[in-house]
Short mmCIF file of C-alpha atoms in Angstrom, two decimals:
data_model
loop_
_atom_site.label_atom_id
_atom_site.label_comp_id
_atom_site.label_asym_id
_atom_site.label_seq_id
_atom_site.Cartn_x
_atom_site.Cartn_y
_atom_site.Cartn_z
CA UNK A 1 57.73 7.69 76.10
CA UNK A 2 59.61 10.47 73.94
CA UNK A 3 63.34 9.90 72.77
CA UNK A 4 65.21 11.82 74.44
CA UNK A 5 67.96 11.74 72.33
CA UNK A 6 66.21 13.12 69.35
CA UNK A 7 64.25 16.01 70.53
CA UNK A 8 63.19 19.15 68.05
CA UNK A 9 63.26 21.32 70.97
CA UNK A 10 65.75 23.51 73.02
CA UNK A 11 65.99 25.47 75.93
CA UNK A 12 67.99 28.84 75.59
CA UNK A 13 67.69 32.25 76.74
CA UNK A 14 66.34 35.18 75.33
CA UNK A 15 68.14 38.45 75.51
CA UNK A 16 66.75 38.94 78.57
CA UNK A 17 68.12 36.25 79.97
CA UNK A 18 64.98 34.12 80.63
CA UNK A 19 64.34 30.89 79.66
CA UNK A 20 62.52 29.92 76.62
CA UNK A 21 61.49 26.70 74.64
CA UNK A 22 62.90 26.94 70.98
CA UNK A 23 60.77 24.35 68.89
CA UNK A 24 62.59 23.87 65.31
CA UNK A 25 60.23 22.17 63.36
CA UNK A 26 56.38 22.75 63.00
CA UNK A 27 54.99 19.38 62.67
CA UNK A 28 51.28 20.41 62.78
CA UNK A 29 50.68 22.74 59.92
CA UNK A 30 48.17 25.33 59.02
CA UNK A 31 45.98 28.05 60.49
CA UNK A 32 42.82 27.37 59.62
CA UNK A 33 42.33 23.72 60.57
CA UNK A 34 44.27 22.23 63.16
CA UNK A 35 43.94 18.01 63.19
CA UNK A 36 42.91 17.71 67.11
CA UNK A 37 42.84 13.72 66.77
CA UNK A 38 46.29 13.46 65.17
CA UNK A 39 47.20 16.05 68.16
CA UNK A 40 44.95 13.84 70.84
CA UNK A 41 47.73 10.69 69.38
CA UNK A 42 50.62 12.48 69.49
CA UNK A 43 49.77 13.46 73.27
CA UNK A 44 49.40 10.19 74.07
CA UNK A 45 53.29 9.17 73.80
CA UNK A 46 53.67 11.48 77.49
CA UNK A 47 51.71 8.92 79.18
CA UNK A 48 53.31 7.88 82.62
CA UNK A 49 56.31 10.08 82.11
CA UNK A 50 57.42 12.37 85.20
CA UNK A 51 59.22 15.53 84.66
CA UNK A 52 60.79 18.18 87.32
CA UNK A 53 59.90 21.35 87.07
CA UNK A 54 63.53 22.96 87.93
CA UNK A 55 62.22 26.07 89.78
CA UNK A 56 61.10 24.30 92.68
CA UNK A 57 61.63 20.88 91.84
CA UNK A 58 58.04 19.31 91.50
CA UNK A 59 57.42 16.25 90.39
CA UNK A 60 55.12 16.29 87.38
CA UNK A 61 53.09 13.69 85.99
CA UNK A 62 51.89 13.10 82.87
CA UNK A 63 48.16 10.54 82.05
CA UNK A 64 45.74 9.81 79.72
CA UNK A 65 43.55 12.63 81.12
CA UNK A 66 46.30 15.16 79.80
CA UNK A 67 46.02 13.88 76.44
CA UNK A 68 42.29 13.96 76.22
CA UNK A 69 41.99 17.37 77.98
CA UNK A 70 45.20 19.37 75.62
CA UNK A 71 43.29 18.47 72.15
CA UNK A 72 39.42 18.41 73.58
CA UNK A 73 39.37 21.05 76.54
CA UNK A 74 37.32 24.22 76.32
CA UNK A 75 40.22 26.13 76.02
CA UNK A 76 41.43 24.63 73.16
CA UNK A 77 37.61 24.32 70.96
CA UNK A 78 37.51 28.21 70.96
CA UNK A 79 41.25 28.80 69.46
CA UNK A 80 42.12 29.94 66.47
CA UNK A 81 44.67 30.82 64.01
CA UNK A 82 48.07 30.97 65.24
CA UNK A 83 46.95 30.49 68.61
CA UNK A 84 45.76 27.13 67.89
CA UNK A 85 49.09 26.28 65.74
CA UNK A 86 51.09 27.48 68.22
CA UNK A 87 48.96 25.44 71.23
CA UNK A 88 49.10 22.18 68.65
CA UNK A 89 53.20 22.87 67.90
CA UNK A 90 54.08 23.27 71.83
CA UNK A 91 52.98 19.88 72.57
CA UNK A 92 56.14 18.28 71.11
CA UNK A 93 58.11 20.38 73.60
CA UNK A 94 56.05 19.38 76.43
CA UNK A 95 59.30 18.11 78.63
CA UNK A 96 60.87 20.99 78.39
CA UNK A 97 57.90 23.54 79.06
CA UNK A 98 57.69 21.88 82.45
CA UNK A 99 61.45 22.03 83.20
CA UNK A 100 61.64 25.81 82.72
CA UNK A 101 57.92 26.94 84.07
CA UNK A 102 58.16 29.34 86.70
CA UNK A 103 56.00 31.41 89.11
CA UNK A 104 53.56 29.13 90.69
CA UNK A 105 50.50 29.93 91.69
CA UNK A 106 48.14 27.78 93.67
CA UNK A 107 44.19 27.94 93.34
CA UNK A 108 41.91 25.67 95.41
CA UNK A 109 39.40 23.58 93.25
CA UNK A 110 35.87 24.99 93.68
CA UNK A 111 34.46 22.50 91.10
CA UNK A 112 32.75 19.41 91.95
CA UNK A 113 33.18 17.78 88.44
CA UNK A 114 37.47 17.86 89.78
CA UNK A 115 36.25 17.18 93.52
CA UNK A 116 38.34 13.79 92.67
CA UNK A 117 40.55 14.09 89.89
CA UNK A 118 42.10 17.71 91.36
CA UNK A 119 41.37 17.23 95.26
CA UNK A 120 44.07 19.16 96.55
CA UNK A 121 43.52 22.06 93.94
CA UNK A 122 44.95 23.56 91.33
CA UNK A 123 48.73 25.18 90.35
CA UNK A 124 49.42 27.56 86.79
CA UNK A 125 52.75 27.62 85.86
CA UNK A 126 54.27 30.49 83.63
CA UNK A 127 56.16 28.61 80.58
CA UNK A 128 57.58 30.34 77.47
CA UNK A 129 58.40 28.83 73.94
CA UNK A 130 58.99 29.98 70.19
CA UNK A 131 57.94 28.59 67.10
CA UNK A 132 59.89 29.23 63.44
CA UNK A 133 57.83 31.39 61.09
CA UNK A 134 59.14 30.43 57.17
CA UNK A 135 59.32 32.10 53.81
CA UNK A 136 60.19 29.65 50.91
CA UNK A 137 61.46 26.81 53.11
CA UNK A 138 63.50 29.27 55.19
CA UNK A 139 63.22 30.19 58.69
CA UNK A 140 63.22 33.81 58.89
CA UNK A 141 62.03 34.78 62.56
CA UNK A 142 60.72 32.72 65.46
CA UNK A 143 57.53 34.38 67.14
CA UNK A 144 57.36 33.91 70.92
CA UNK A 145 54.89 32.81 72.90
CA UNK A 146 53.43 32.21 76.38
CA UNK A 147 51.39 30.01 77.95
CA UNK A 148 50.26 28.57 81.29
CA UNK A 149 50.56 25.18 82.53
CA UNK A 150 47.71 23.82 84.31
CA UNK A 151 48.46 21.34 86.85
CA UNK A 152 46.05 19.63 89.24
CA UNK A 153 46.66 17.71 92.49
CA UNK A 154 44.90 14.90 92.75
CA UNK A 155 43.85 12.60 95.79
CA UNK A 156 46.86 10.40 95.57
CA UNK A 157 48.99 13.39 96.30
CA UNK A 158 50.79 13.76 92.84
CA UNK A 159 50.41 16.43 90.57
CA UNK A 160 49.65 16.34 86.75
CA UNK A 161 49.72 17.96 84.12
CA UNK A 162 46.56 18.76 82.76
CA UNK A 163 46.93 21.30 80.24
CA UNK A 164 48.90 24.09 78.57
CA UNK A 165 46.70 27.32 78.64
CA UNK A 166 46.13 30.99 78.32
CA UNK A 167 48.41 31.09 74.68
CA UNK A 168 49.32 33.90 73.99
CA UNK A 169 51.72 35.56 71.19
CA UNK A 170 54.64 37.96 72.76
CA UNK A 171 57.18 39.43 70.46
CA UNK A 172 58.98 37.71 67.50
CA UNK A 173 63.00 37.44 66.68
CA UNK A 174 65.00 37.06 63.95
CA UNK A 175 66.63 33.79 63.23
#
């Protein structure tokens, strides 16, 4: 379970008054080569914790499957660059992501390799976050980014999540 009283992420608002994850640290580094096992481990510290999603307050669990599926899915083999940074770097902020996703949208499962594990179908989540870009150990803007949260409902009538999707780079601020 993560400490809760020693987290590198914040929520704020932008300028626009929305929401957003601020992540302070990057704690998986570089572009070209992003260390999927060390993310797979780090994943792995969510297991059995439930967060609320405060928009409509859903219950959100969090399992081994999510671990397996963030570093291993399809989604995340064909990143690349900062996409993949950025995916890698928003798992440490995981808690908070769910607390401030938004719009909801609900998709029925049409695959038979989920006709168990996602039963009663699917729900994407909008979440935002930023990440600090640095110039000689200085943060000098934050880039922002968006991304989906996947969550399935399974059998047993929870819902999980089961992985952060659909990255993708907005705008950028200065620190």
């Amino acid at each position: 379970m993560i400490d809760s009283d020693n987290r590198n992420a914040i929520i704020r608002e932008d300028e626009n008054h929305n929401r957003i994850v601020q992540i302070n640290e990057i704690i998986f580094k570089g572009k070209q080569h992003i260390d999927w096992d060390a993310v797979r481990t780090y994943a792995l510290r969510y297991i059995d914790a439930i967060y609320v999603i405060s928009s409509d307050g859903a219950s959100i669990h969090l399992d081994k499957k999510f671990a397996n599926e963030f570093a291993g899915s399809i989604d995340t083999k064909r990143l690349r660059g900062a996409s993949a940074k950025a995916k890698a770097n928003a798992l440490q902020a995981t808690p908070e992501l769910l607390q401030i996703s938004c719009n909801p949208r609900y998709i029925q499962n049409y695959e038979a390799k989920h006709a168990h594990d996602a039963k009663l179908g699917w729900y994407r989540y909008d979440s935002r976050f930023s990440l600090p870009v640095y110039e000689n150990d200085q943060i000098i803007r934050y880039n922002v980014f968006k991304i989906t949260m996947l969550i399935r409902h399974a059998e047993d009538g929870r819902k999980y999540l089961y992985d952060m999707v659909n990255i993708k780079k907005e705008t950028e601020y200065t620190a």
